[in-house]
Coordinates of C-alpha atoms and ligand atoms in Angstrom, one line a residue:
X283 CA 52.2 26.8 8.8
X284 CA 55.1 29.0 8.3
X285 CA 53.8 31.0 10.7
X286 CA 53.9 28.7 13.6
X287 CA 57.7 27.8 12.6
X288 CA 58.2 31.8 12.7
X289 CA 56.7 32.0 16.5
X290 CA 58.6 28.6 16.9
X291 CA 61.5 30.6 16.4
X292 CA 60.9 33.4 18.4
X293 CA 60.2 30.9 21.6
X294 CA 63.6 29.1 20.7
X295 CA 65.4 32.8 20.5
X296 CA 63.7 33.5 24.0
X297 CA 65.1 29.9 25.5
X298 CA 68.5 30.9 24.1
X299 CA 69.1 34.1 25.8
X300 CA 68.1 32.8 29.3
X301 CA 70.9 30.5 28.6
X302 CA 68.1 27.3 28.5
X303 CA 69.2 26.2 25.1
X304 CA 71.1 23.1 25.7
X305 CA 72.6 20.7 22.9
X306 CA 72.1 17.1 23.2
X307 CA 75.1 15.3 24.7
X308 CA 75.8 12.6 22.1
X309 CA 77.3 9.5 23.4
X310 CA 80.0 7.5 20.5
X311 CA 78.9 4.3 22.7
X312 CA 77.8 2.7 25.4
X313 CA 76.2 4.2 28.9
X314 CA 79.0 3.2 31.1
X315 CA 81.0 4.1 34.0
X316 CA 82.6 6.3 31.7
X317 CA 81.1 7.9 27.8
X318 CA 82.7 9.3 25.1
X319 CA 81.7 12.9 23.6
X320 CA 82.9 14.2 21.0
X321 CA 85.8 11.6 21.1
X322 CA 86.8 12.1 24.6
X323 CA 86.6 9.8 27.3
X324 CA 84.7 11.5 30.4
X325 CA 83.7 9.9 34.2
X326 CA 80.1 10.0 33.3
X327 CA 78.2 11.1 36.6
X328 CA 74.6 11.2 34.4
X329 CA 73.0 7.9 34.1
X330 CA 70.7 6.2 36.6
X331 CA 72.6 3.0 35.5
X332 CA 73.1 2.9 39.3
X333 CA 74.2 -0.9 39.3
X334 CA 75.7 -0.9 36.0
X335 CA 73.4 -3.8 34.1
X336 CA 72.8 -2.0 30.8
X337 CA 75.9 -3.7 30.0
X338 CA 75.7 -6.9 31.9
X339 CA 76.3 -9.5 29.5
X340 CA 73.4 -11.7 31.1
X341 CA 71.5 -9.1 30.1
X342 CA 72.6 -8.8 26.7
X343 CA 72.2 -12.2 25.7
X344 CA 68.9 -12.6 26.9
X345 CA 68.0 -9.8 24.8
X346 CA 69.5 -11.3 22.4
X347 CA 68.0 -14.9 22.9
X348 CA 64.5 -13.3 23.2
X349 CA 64.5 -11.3 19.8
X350 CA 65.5 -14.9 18.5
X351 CA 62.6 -16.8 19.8
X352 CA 60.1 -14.2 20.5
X353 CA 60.8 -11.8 17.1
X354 CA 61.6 -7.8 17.4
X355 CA 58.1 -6.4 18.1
X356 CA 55.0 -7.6 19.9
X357 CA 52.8 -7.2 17.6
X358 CA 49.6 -4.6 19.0
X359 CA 48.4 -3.9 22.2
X360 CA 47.8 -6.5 24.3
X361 CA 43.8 -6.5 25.1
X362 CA 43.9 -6.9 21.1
X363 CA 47.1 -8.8 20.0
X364 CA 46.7 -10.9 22.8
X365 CA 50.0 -10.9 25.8
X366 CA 53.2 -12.8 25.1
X367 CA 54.2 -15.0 27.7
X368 CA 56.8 -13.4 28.3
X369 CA 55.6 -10.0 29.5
X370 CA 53.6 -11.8 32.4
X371 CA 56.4 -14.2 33.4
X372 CA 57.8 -10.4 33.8
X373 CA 54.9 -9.3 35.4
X374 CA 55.2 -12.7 38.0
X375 CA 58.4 -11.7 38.9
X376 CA 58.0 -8.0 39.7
X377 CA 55.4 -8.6 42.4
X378 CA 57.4 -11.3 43.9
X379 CA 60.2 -8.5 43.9
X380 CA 58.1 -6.0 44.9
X381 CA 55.9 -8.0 47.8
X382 CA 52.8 -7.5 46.1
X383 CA 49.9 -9.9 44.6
X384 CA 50.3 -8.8 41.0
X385 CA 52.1 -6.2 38.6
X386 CA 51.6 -4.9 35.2
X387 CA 54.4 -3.6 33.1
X388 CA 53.9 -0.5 30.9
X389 CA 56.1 1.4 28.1
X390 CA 57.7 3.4 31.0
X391 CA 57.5 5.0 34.3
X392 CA 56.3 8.2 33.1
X393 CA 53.3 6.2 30.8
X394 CA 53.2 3.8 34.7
X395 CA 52.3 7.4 36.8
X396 CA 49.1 8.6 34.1
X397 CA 48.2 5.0 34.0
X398 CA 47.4 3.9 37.4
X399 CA 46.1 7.2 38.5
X400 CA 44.1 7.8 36.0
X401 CA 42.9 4.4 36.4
X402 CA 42.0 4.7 40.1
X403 CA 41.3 8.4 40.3
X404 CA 38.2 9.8 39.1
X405 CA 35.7 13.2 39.6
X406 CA 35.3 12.1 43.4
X407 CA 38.1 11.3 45.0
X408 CA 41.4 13.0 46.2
X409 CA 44.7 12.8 45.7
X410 CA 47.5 14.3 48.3
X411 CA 50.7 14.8 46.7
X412 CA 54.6 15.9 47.7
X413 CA 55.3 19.4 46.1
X414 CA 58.2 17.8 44.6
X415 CA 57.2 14.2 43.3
X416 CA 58.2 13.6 39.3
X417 CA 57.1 15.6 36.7
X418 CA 55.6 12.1 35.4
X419 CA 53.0 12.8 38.7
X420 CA 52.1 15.9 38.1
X421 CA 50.8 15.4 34.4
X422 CA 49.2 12.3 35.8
X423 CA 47.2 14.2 38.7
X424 CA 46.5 16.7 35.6
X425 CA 45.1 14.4 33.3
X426 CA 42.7 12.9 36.4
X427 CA 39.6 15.1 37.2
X428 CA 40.3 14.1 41.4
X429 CA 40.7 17.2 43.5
X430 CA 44.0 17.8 44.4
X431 CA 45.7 18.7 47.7
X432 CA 49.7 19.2 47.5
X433 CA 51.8 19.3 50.9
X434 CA 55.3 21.2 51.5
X435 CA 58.0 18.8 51.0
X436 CA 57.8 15.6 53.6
X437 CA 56.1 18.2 55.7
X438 CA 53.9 15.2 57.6
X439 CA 52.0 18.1 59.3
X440 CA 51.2 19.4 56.4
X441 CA 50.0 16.3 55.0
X442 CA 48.1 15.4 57.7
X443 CA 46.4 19.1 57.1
X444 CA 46.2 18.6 53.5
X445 CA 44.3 14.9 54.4
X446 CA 41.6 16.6 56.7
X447 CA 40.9 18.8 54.1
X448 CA 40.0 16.2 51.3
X449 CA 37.6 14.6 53.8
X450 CA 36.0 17.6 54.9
X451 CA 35.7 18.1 51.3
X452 CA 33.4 14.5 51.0
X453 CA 36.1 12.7 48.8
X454 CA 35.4 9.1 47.9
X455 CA 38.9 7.3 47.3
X456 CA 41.8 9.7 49.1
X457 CA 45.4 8.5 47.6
X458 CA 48.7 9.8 49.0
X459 CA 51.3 9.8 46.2
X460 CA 54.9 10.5 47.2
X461 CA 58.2 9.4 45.0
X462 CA 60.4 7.0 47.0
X463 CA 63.6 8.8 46.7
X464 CA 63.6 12.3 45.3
X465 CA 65.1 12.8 42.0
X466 CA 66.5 16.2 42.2
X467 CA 67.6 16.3 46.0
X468 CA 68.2 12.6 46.8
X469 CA 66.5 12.4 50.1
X470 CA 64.4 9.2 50.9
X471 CA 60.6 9.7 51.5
X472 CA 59.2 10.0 55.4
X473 CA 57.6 6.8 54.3
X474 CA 56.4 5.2 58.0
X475 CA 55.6 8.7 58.9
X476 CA 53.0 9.1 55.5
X477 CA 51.7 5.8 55.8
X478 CA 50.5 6.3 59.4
X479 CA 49.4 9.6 58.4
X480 CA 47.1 8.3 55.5
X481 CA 46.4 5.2 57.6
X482 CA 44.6 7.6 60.6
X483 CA 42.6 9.2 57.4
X484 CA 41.2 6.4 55.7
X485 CA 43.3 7.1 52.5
X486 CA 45.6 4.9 50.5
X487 CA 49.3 5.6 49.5
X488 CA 51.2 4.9 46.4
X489 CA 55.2 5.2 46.0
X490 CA 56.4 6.2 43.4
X491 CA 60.1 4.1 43.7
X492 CA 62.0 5.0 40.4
X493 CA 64.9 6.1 42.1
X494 CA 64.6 3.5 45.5
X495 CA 64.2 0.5 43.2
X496 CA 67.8 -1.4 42.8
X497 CA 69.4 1.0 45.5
X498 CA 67.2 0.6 48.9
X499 CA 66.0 -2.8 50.6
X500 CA 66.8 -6.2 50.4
X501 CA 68.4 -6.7 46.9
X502 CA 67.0 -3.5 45.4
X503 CA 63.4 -4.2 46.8
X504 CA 62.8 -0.5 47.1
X505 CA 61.9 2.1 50.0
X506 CA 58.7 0.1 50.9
X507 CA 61.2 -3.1 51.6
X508 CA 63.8 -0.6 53.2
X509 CA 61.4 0.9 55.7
X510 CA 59.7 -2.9 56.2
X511 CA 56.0 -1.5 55.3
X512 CA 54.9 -4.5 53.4
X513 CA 51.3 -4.6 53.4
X514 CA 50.9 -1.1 54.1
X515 CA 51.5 0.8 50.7
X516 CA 48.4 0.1 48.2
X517 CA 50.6 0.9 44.7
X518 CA 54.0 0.6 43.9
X519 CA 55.0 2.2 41.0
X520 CA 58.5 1.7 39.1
X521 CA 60.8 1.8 36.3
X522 CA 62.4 -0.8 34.0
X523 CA 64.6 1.7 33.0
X524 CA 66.8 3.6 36.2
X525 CA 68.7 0.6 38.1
X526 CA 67.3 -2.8 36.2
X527 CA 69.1 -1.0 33.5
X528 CA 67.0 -1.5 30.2
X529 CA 63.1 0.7 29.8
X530 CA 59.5 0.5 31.0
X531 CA 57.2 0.9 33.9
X532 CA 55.5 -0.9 36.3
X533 CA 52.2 -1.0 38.7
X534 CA 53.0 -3.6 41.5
X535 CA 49.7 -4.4 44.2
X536 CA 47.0 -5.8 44.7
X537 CA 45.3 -8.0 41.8
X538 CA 42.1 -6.1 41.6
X539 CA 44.2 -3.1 40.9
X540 CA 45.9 -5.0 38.0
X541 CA 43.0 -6.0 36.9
X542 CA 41.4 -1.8 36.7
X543 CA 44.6 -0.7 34.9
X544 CA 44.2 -3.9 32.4
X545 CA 40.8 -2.2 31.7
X546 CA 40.9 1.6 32.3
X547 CA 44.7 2.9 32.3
X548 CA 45.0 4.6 28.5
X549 CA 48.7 4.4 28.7
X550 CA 48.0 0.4 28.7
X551 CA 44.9 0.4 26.1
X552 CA 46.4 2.3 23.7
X553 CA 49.7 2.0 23.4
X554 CA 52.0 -1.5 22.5
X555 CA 53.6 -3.6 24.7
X556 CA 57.3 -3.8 25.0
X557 CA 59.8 -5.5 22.3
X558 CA 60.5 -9.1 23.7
X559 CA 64.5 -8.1 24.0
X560 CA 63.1 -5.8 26.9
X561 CA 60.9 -8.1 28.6
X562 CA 63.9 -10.9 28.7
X563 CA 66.3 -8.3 29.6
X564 CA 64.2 -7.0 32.2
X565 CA 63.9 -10.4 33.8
X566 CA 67.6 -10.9 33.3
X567 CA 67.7 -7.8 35.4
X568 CA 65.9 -8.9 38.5
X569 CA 68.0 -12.8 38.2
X570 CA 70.9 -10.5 38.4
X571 CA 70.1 -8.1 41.4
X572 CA 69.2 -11.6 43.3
X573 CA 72.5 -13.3 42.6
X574 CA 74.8 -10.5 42.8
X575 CA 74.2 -8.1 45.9
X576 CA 78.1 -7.1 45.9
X577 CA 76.7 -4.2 43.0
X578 CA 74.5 -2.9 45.2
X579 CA 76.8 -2.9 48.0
X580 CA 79.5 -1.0 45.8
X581 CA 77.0 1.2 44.8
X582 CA 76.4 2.8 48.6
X583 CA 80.3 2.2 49.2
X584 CA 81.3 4.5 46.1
X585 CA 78.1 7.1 46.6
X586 CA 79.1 7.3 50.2
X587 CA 82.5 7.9 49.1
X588 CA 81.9 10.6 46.5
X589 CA 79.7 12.6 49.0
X590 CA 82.0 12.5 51.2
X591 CA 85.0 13.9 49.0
X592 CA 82.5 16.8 47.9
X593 CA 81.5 17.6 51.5
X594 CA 85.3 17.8 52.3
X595 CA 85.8 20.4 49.4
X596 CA 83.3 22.7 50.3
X597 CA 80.7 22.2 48.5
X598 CA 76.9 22.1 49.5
X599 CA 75.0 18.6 48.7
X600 CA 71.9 19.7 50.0
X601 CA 69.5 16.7 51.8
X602 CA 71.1 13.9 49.9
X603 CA 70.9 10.6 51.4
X604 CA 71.2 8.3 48.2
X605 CA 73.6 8.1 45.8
X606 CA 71.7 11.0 44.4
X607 CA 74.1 13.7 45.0
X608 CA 73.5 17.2 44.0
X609 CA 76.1 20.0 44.0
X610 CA 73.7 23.1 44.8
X611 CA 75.4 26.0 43.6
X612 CA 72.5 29.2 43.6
X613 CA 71.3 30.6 40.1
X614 CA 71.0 28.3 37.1
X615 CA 74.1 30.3 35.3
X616 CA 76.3 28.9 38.1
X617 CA 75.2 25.7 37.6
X618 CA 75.7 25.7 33.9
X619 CA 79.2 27.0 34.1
X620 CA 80.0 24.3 36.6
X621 CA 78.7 21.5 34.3
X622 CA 80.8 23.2 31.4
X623 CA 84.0 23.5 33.4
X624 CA 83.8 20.4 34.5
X625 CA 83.3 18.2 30.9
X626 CA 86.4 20.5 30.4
X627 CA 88.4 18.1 32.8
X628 CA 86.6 15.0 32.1
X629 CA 83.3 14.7 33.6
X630 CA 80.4 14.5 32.5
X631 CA 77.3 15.8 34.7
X632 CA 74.4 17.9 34.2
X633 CA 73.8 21.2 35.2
X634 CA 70.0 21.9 36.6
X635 CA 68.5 25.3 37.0
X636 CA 64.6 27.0 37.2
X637 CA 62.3 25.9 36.5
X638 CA 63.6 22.3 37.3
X639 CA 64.1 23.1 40.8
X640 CA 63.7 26.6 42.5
X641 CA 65.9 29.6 41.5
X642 CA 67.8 29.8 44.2
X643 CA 69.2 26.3 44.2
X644 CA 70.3 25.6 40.9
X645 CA 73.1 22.6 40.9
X646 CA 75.1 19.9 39.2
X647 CA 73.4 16.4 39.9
X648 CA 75.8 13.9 40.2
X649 CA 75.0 10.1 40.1
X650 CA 77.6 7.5 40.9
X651 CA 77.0 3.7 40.3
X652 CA 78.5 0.4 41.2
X653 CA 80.3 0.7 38.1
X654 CA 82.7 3.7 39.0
X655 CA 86.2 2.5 40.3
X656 CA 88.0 4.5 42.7
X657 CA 90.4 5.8 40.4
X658 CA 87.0 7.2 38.4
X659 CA 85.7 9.0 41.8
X660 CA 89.4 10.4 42.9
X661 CA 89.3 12.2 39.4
X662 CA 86.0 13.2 39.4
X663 CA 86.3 15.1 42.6
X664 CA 89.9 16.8 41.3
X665 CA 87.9 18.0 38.6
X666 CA 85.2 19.2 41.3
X667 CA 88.2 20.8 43.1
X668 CA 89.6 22.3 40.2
X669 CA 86.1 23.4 38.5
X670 CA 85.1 24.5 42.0
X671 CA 88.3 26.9 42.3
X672 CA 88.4 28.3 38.9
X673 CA 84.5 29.7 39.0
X674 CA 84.9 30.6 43.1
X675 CA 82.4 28.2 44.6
X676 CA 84.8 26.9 47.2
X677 CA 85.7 29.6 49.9
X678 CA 88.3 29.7 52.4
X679 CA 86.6 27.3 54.3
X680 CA 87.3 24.6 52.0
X681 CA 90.6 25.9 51.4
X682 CA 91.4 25.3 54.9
X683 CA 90.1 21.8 55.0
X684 CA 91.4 18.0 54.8
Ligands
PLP892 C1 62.6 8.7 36.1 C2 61.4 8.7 36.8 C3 60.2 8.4 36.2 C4 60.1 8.0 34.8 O1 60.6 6.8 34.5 P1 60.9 6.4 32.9 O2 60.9 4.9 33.0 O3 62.2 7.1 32.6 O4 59.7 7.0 32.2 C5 59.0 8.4 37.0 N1 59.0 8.7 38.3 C6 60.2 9.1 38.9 C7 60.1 9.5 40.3 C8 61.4 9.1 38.2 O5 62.5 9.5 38.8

């Protein structure tokens, strides 16, 4: 025993002196526009809060309400405690969001990802996957025994390549998985272009929308919605915990799918269902996105806005088309003395380095919401400016500019 703690130790010692040793930020209160750490107030450019209904007091008191009439805990899994109403009045109300026949909620989108493709992937079939889909994709591939074909980054040619492959190879079910909006980059997914693609093949997709969910489409419908491919994208997978503001995953498609991960997915059989206060508040959620479409119009005004102040400083924000905006700075040191120097003047974003993304292009993600005023923005990007200066990211070019 001790000696495990010993080479735990060791492995920790290693971490440190690459510099991957990070502290846990601890927030004195709420996830909000702005936090406070360590007693001081900071523009917090962290959460995926991106239409700021963590703290929506509709929310709130439904969660409240439920825990009243529902009690704190549900009790067991469902295909043994039996399902509370309420999760499949949830479950009603995700398809209709999402366009699809049916949807079934799980404990997040990470548990969502090892469900369904474990649940519809087995020895032969294929599954063709974006080089840089979630981390939550990857284990789930892992943990199926399909073979695997990975494609370059919305490379269609490559996917196409990577399709002719699995069916040369005999595969029974071929699934393309791709997330809807990439979480490290911010670019949208070549979705028309992918669902032709696996249409001329014979294979399925599935979109992973974590990030597309509350920010693209029709009131937050997603990148499916946004690209008007209703119909054409098998499984929809999402998060109860990015934009609708509270925690869990979802499957959203057609019922017979449902009805597999209901009987196969692990993540579902084995694990409970969510805390009423969730389900209500999740439901609260999607009332809200409905009858309030002036948050998710903010939200693109202020991303659009911020981008456009870092652009003007200098500073590189790689393929970003969302309001995920990274601040790509080279090696992972660079990108942890940005994120220092800039909670220094009152923001709070990460710094990301290898093996998150590749070695070269270690950054500072930043994440606006609808939340952020202007005032919030104008001194996030002087600290930006100042940050920027005092490390010598920002060259003569941006010196010379606006
Ligand atoms: C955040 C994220 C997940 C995980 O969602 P959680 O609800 O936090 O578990 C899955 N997929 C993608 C693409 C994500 O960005």
């Amino acid at each position: 025993m001790n000696d495990l703690l010993q080479s735990l130790r060791h492995e920790l010692a290693a971490l440190d002196a690459e510099g991957r040793l990070r502290p846990l930020a601890v927030l004195e209160g709420p996830q909000d526009a702005e936090v406070t750490i360590a007693g001081r107030r900071l523009v917090n450019l962290s959460s995926n809060n991106y239409l700021g209904l963590n703290t929506h007091p509709r929310l709130v008191e439904a969660a409240v309400a439920a825990t009243r009439t529902w009690g704190v805990g549900s009790g067991a899994v469902r295909t043994i405690a039996g399902t509370q109403a309420l999760h499949e009045e949830l479950e009603r109300r995700l398809a209709a969001f999402k366009g699809t026949e049916a949807a079934l909620t799980l404990a997040s989108g990470y548990a969502a990802n090892l469900g369904v493709l474990g649940a519809v992937l087995d020895e032969p079939d294929a599954v063709v996957s974006d080089q840089l889909n979630h981390a939550s994709i990857i284990d789930g591939i892992r943990l199926t025994r399909a073979h695997r074909y990975r494609y370059a980054h919305a490379d269609l040619d490559d996917l196409e390549a990577q399709l002719a492959a699995a069916r040369r190879d005999g595969c029974r079910r071929i699934l393309v998985v791709t997330d809807g909006v990439f979480s490290m980059d911010g670019d949208i997914a070549r979705l028309p272009g992918i669902v032709e693609r696996a249409e001329s093949a014979g294979a399925a997709v599935m979109v992973d929308d974590a990030h597309g969910s509350g920010v693209l489409g029709r009131a937050g419908r997603g990148t499916v919605d946004h690209f008007d491919l209703h119909g054409r994208v098998l499984i929809q997978v999402g998060t109860l915990s990015k934009a609708v503001g509270v925690l869990g995953g979802y499957v959203a498609g057609p019922l017979p799918v449902r009805t597999i991960l209901v009987h196969a997915a692990r993540p579902f059989l084995f694990s409970t269902s969510h805390p009423p206060a969730v389900v209500a508040a999740c439901i609260a959620a999607l009332e809200v996105m409905e009858a309030e479409p002036e948050r998710q119009a903010r939200l693109w005004v202020n991303a659009r806005r911020f981008r456009a102040g870092l652009l003007a400083l200098g500073f590189d924000c790689g393929r970003s088309e969302t309001p995920i905006t990274p601040v790509i700075v080279g090696e992972a040191g660079r990108a942890m003395a940005l994120a220092d120097a800039l909670r220094e003047r009152g923001v709070f974003a990460q710094g990301l380095g290898f093996p998150t993304v590749a070695r070269d292009a270690g950054r500072v993600r930043t994440i606006v919401t609808a939340s952020h005023t202007d005032e919030q923005l104008d001194r996030a990007l002087e600290a930006f400016e100042s940050a920027g200066r005092a490390l010598g990211l920002l060259g003569a070019a941006a010196a010379a500019g606006p």
